[in-house]
Short mmCIF file of C-alpha atoms (C1' of nucleotides) in Angstrom, two decimals:
data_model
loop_
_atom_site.label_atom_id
_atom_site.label_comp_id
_atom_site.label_asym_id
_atom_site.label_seq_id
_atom_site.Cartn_x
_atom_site.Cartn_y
_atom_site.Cartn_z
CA UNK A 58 -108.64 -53.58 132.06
CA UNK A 59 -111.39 -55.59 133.43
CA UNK A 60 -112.83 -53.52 135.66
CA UNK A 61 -114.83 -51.39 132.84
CA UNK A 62 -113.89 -47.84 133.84
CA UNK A 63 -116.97 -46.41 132.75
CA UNK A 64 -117.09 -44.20 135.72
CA UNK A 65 -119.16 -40.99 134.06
CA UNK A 66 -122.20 -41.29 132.33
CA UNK A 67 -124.44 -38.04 132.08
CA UNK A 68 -128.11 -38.31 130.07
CA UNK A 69 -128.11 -36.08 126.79
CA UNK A 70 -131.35 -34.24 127.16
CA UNK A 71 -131.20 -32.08 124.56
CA UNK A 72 -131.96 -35.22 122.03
CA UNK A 73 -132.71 -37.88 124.63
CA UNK A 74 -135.90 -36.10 126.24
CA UNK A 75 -138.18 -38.48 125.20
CA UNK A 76 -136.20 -41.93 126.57
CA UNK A 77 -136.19 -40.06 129.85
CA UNK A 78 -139.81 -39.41 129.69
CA UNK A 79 -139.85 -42.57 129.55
CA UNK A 80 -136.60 -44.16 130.75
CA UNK A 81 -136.63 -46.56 133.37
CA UNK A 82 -136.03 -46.26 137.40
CA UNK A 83 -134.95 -43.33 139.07
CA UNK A 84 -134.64 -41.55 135.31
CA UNK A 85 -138.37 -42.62 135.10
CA UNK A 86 -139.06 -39.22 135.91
CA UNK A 87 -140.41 -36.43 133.67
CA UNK A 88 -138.45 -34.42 131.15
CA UNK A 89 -136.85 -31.01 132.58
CA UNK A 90 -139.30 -28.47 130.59
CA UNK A 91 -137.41 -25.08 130.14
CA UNK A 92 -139.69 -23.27 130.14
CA UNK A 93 -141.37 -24.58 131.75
CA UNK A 94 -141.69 -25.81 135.30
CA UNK A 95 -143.28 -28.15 137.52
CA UNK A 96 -142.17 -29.23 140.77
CA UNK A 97 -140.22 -32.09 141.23
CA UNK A 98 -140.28 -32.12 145.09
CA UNK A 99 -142.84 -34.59 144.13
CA UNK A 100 -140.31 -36.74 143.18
CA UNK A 101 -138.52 -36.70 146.79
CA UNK A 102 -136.20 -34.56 146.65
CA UNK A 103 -134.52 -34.07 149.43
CA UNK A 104 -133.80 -30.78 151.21
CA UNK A 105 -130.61 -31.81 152.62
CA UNK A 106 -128.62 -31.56 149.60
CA UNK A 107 -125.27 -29.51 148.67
CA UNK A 108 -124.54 -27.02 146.17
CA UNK A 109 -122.56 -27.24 143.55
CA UNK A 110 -119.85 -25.10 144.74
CA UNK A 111 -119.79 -27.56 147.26
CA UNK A 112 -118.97 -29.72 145.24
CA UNK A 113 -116.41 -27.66 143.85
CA UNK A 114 -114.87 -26.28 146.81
CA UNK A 115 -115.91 -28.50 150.03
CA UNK A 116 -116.34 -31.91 151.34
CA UNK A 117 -119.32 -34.18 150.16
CA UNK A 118 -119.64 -37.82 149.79
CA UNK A 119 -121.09 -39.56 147.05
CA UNK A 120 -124.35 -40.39 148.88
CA UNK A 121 -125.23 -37.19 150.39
CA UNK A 122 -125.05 -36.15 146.64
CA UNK A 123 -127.37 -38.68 145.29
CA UNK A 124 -129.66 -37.90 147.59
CA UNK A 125 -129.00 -34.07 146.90
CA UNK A 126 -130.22 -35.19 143.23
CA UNK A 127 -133.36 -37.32 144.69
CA UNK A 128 -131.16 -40.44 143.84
CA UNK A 129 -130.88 -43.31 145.47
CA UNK A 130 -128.26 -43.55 148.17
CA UNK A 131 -127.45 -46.87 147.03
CA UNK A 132 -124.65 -46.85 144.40
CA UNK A 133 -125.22 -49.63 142.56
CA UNK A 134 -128.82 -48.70 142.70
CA UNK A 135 -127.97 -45.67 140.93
CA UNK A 136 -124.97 -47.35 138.77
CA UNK A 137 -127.11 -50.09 137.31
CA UNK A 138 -130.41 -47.75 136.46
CA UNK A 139 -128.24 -45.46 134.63
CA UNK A 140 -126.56 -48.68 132.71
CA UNK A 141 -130.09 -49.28 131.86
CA UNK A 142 -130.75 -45.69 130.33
CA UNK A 143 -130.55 -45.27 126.74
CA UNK A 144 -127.89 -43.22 126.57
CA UNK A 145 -124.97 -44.05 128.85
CA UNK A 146 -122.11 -42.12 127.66
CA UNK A 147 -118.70 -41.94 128.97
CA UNK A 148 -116.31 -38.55 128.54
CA UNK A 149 -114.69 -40.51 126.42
CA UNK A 150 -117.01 -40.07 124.11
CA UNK A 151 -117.90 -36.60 124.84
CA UNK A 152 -114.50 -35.50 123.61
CA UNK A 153 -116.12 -35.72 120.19
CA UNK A 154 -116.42 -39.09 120.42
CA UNK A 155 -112.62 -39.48 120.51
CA UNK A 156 -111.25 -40.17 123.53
CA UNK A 157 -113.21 -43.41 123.78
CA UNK A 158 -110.65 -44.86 120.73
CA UNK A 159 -107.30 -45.12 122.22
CA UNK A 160 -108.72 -43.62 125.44
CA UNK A 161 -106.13 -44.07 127.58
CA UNK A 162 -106.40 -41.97 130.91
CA UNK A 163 -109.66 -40.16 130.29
CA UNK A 164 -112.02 -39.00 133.31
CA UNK A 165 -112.81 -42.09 133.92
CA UNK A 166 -109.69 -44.03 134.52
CA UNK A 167 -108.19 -41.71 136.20
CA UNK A 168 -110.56 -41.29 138.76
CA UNK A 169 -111.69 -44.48 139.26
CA UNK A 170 -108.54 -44.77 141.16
CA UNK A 171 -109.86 -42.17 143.22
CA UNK A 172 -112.92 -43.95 143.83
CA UNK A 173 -111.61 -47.29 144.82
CA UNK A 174 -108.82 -45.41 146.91
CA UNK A 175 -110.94 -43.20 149.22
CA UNK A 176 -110.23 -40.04 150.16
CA UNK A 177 -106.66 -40.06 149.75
CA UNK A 178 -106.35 -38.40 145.88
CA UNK A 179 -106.07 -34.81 146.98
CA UNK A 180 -102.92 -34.74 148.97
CA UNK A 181 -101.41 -36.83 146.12
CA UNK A 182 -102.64 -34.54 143.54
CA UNK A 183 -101.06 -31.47 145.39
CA UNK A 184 -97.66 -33.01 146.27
CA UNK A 185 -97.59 -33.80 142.70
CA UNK A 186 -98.48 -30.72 141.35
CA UNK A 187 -95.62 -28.87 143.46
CA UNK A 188 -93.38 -31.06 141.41
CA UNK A 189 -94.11 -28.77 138.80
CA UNK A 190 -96.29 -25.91 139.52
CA UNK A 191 -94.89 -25.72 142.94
CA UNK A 192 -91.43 -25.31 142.08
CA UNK A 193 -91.48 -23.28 138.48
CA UNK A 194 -88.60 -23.36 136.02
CA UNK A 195 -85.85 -25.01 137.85
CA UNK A 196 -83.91 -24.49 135.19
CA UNK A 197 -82.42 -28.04 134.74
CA UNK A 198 -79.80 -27.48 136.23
CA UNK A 199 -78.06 -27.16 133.49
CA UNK A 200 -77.54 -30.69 132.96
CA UNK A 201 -78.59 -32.23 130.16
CA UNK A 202 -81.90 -31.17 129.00
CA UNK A 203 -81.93 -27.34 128.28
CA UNK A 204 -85.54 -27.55 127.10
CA UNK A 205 -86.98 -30.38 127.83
CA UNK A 206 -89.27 -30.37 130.34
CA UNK A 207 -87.74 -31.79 133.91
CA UNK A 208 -90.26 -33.37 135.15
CA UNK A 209 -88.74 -35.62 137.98
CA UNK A 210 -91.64 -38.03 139.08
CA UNK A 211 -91.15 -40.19 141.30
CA UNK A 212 -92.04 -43.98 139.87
CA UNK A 213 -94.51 -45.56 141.36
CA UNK A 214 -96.51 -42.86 142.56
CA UNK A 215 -99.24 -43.62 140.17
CA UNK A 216 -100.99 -39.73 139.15
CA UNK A 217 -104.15 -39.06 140.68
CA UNK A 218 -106.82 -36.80 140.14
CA UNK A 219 -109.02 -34.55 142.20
CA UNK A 220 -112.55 -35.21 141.75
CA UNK A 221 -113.96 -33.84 138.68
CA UNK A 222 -117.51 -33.41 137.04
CA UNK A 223 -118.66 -32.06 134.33
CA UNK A 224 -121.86 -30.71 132.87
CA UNK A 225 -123.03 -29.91 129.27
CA UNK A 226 -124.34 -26.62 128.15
CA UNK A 227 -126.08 -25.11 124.66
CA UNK A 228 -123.50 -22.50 124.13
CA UNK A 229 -122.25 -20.64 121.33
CA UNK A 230 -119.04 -19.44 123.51
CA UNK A 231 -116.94 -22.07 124.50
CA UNK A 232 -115.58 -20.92 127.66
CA UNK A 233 -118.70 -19.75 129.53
CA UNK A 234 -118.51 -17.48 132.32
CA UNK A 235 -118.36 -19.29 135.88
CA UNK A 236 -117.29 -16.23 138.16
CA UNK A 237 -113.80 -17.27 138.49
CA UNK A 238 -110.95 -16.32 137.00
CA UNK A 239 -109.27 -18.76 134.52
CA UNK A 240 -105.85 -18.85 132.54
CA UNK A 241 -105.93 -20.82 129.28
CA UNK A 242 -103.00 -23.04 129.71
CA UNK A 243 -103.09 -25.32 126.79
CA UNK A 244 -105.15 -26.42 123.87
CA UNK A 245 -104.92 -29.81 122.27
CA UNK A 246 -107.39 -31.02 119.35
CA UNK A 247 -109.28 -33.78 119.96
CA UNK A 248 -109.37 -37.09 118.47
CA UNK A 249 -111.72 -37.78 116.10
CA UNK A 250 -113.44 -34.24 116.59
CA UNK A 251 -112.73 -31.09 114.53
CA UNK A 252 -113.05 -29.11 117.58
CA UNK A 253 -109.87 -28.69 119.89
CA UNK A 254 -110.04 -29.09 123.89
CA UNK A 255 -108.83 -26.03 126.01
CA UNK A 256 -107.52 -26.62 129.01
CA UNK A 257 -108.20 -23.73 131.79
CA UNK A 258 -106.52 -23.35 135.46
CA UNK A 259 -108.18 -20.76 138.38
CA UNK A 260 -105.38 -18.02 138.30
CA UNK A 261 -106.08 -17.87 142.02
CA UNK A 262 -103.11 -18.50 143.88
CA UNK A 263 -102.95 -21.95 145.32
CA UNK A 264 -106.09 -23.02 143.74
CA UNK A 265 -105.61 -25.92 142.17
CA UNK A 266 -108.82 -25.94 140.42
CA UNK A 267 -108.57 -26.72 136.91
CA UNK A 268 -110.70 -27.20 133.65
CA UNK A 269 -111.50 -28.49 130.26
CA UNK A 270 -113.74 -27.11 127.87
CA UNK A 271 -114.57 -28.49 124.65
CA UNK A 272 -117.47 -28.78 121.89
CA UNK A 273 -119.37 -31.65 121.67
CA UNK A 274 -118.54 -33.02 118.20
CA UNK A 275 -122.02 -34.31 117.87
CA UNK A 276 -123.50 -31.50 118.50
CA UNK A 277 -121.70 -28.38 117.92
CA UNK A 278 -123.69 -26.30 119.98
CA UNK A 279 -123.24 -28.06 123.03
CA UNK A 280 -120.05 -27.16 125.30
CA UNK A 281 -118.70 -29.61 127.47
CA UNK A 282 -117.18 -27.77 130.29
CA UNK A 283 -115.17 -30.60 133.22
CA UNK A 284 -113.98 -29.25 136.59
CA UNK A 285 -111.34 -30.48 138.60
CA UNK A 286 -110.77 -29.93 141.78
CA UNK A 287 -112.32 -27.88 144.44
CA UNK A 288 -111.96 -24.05 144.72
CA UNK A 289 -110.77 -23.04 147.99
CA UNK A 290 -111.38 -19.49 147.90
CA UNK A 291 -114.81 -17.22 146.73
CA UNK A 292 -115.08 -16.23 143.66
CA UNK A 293 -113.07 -13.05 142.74
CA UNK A 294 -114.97 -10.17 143.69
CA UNK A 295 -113.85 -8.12 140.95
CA UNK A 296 -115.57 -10.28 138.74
CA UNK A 297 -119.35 -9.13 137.72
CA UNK A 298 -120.41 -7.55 140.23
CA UNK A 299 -123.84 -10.17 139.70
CA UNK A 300 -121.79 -13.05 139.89
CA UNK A 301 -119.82 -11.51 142.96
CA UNK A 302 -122.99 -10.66 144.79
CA UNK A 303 -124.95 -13.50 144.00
CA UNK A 304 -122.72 -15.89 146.42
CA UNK A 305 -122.59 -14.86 150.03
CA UNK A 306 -119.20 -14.89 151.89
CA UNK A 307 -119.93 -17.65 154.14
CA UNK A 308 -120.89 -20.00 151.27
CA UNK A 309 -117.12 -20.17 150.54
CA UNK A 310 -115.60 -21.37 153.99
CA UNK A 311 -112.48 -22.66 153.15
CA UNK A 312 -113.00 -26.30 153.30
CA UNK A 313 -110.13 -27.72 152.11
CA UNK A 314 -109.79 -31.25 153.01
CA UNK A 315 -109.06 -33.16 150.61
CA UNK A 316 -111.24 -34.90 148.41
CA UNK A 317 -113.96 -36.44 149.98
CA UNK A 318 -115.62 -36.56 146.97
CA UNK A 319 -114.84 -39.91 145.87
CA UNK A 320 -117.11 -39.56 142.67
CA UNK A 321 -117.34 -37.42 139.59
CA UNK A 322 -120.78 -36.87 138.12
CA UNK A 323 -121.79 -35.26 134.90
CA UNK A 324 -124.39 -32.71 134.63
CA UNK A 325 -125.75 -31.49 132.14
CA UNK A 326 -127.79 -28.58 131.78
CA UNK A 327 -130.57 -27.79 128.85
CA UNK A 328 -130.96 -25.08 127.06
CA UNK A 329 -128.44 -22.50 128.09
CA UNK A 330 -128.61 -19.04 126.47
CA UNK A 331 -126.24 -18.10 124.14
CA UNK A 332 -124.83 -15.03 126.23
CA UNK A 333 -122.13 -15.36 128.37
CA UNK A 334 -123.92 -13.38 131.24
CA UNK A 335 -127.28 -15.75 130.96
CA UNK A 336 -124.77 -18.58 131.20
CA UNK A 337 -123.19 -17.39 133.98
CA UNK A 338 -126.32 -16.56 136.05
CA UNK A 339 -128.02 -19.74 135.55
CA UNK A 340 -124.49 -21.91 136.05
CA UNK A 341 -124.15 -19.94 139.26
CA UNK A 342 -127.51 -20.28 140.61
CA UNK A 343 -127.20 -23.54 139.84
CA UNK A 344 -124.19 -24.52 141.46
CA UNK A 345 -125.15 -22.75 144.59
CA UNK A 346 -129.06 -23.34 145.23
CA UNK A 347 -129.47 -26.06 142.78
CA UNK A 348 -132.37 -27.25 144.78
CA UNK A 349 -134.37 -23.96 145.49
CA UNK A 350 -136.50 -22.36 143.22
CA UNK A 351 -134.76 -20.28 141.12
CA UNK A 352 -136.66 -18.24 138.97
CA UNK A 353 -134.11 -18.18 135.91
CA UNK A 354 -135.63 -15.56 133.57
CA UNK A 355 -134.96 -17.57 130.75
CA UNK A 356 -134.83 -21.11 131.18
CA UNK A 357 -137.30 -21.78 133.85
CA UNK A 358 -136.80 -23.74 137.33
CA UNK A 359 -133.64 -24.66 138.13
CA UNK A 360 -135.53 -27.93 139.89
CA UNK A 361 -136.13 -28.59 136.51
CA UNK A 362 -132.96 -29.01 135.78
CA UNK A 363 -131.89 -31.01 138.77
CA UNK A 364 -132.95 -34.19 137.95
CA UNK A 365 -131.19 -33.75 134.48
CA UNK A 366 -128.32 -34.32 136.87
CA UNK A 367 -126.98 -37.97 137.55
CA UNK A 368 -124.30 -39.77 138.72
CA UNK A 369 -122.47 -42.40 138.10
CA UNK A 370 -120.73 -44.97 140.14
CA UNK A 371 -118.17 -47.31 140.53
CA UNK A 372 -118.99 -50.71 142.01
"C1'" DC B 272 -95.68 -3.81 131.71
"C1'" DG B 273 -98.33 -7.40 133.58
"C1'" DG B 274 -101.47 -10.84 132.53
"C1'" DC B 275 -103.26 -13.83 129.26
"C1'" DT B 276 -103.26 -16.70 124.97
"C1'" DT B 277 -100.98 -19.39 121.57
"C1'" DT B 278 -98.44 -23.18 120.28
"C1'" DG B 279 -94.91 -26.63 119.74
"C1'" DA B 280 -92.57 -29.82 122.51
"C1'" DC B 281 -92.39 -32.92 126.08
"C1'" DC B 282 -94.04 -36.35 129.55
"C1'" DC B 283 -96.69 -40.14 130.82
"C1'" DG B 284 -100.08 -43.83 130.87
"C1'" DC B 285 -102.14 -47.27 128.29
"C1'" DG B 286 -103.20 -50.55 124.62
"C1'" DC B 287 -101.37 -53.43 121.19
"C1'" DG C 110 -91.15 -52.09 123.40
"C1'" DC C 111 -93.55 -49.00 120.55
"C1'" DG C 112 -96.93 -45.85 119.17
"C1'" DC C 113 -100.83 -43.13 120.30
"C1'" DG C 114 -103.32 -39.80 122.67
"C1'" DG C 115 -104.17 -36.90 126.64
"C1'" DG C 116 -102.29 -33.54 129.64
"C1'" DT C 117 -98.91 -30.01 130.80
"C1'" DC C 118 -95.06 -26.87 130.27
"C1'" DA C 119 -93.06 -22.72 128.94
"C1'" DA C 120 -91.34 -19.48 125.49
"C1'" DA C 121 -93.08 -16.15 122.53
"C1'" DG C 122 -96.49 -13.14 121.16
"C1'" DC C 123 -100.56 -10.36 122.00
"C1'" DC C 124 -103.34 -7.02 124.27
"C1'" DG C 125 -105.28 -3.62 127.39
#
DNA sequence: CGGCTTTGACCCGCGC
DNA sequence: GCGCGGGTCAAAGCCG
């Protein structure tokens, strides 16, 4: 394990405001204000960026993304400017701190086999997926195991995961209201943390999309949502009618190819309301139009919070 | 009654 | 090889 798979990092603003104020390179840039707002196109950000349902459901590459966040195409650029930030924090260490002990396959290592394997993950992550989800209770055959779970895996076919980010939020609720529909399919505690980690899939058929919530040991108010995958579908229009409305039909073009996201970032957003809804509207806003002026009632410019964004990269 | 949550068990990768 | 921890399964229970 040589090839340090800190893959994530994300900058804590709700206690680190002041090193960004006055962090050093691209973070050199001034604090998201909630209430705030000031422009940041001043700081070159570039129009031609993607949404974050892009991210969740279509094809982007790591660059176009930086650039989406005003960041420097360059990944080591970015990678070594964030190692230089004062608070580089792997999802390790998000899971209450835990994970990072015995760690084994956290975000990171997992997908920095994504990231040094192109663009192949996705079809691996489906084919093994049907292994299980594909093809339900197969019942064992009756062989030996009458409970154990068969889970015939082939050897050698090392696991691999979609792309996944993450992004932190001041909530009270854990599970915070995205506009999709989720089934709870496990809960596990986490190391080292008093609060447990649920574990959420999109009930929509053949979405694939899956994802973890969990509270920030450090600070309890602080939810640490982390998606995986990319939906391939809009989000249910049964849900809120707001949410429903708010995302035009064409913004969810089936783009299933495969993961050509080859990184994961972490986002994290400031100050989110403690409702549901509020969540919901400023997660959604953000993940669609997280470069245009949004006027979020509560919490100010959503430019604001772009640059809270950052990525992280793999050498 | 269907869909969702809960929860214990199991699988698997990784570090020691 | 063993133990640990994360991730997932699936039966059972709950709820609208």
């Amino acid at each position: 394990m040589s090839d340090e798979p800190r893959d994530l990092y994300y900058h804590d603003l709700f206690q680190d405001n002041q090193h960004l104020a006055s962090g050093t390179g691209m973070y050199n840039q001034k604090p998201p204000t909630i209430a705030g707002s000031s422009a940041y196109n001043s700081q070159g950000f570039d129009p031609s960026y993607l949404s974050f349902t892009e991210c969740l459901q279509g094809p982007m590459d790591y660059n176009s993304l930086a650039s989406a966040f005003g960041l420097s195409p360059s990944s080591s650029e970015v990678f070594s400017s964030v190692e230089g930030n004062p608070k580089p924090i792997d999802v390790g260490d998000l899971g209450g701190g835990g994970g990072g002990g015995g760690g084994s396959d956290n975000l990171v290592t997992q997908n920095s086999s994504i990231s040094s394997s192109s663009t192949e993950a996705g079809v691996e992550e489906d084919s093994d997926k049907s292994k299980k989800d594909g093809q339900p209770k197969e019942s064992e055959d009756g062989g030996e195991s009458s409970k154990k779970v068969g889970k015939a895996k082939k050897k050698g076919e090392k696991k691999q995961r979609e792309p996944r980010f993450a992004f932190m939020t001041k909530s009270e609720v854990d599970h915070l209201e995205d506009g999709y529909r989720w089934r709870k399919y496990g809960q596990k505690a986490v190391k080292n943390s008093p609060y447990p980690r649920s574990y959420y899939r999109c009930t929509t058929q053949k979405c694939t999309v899956k994802k973890r919530v969990e509270r920030s040991f450090q600070d309890p108010t602080t939810v640490i949502t982390t998606y995986e995958g990319q939906h391939n579908h809009p989000i249910p229009a049964t849900l809120r009618g707001n949410a429903a409305a708010m995302f035009p039909p064409s913004m969810f073009t089936p783009q299933i190819r495969g993961p050509t996201f080859p990184q994961d970032f972490f986002v994290q957003m400031p100050q989110m309301g403690n409702q549901g809804g509020a969540n919901s509207i400023y997660s959604q806003n953000l993940m669609n139009n997280p470069h245009q002026q949004y006027q979020l009632p509560d919490y100010g410019l959503l430019q604001d919070i772009i640059p809270s964004m950052f990525l992280k990269q793999e050498p």
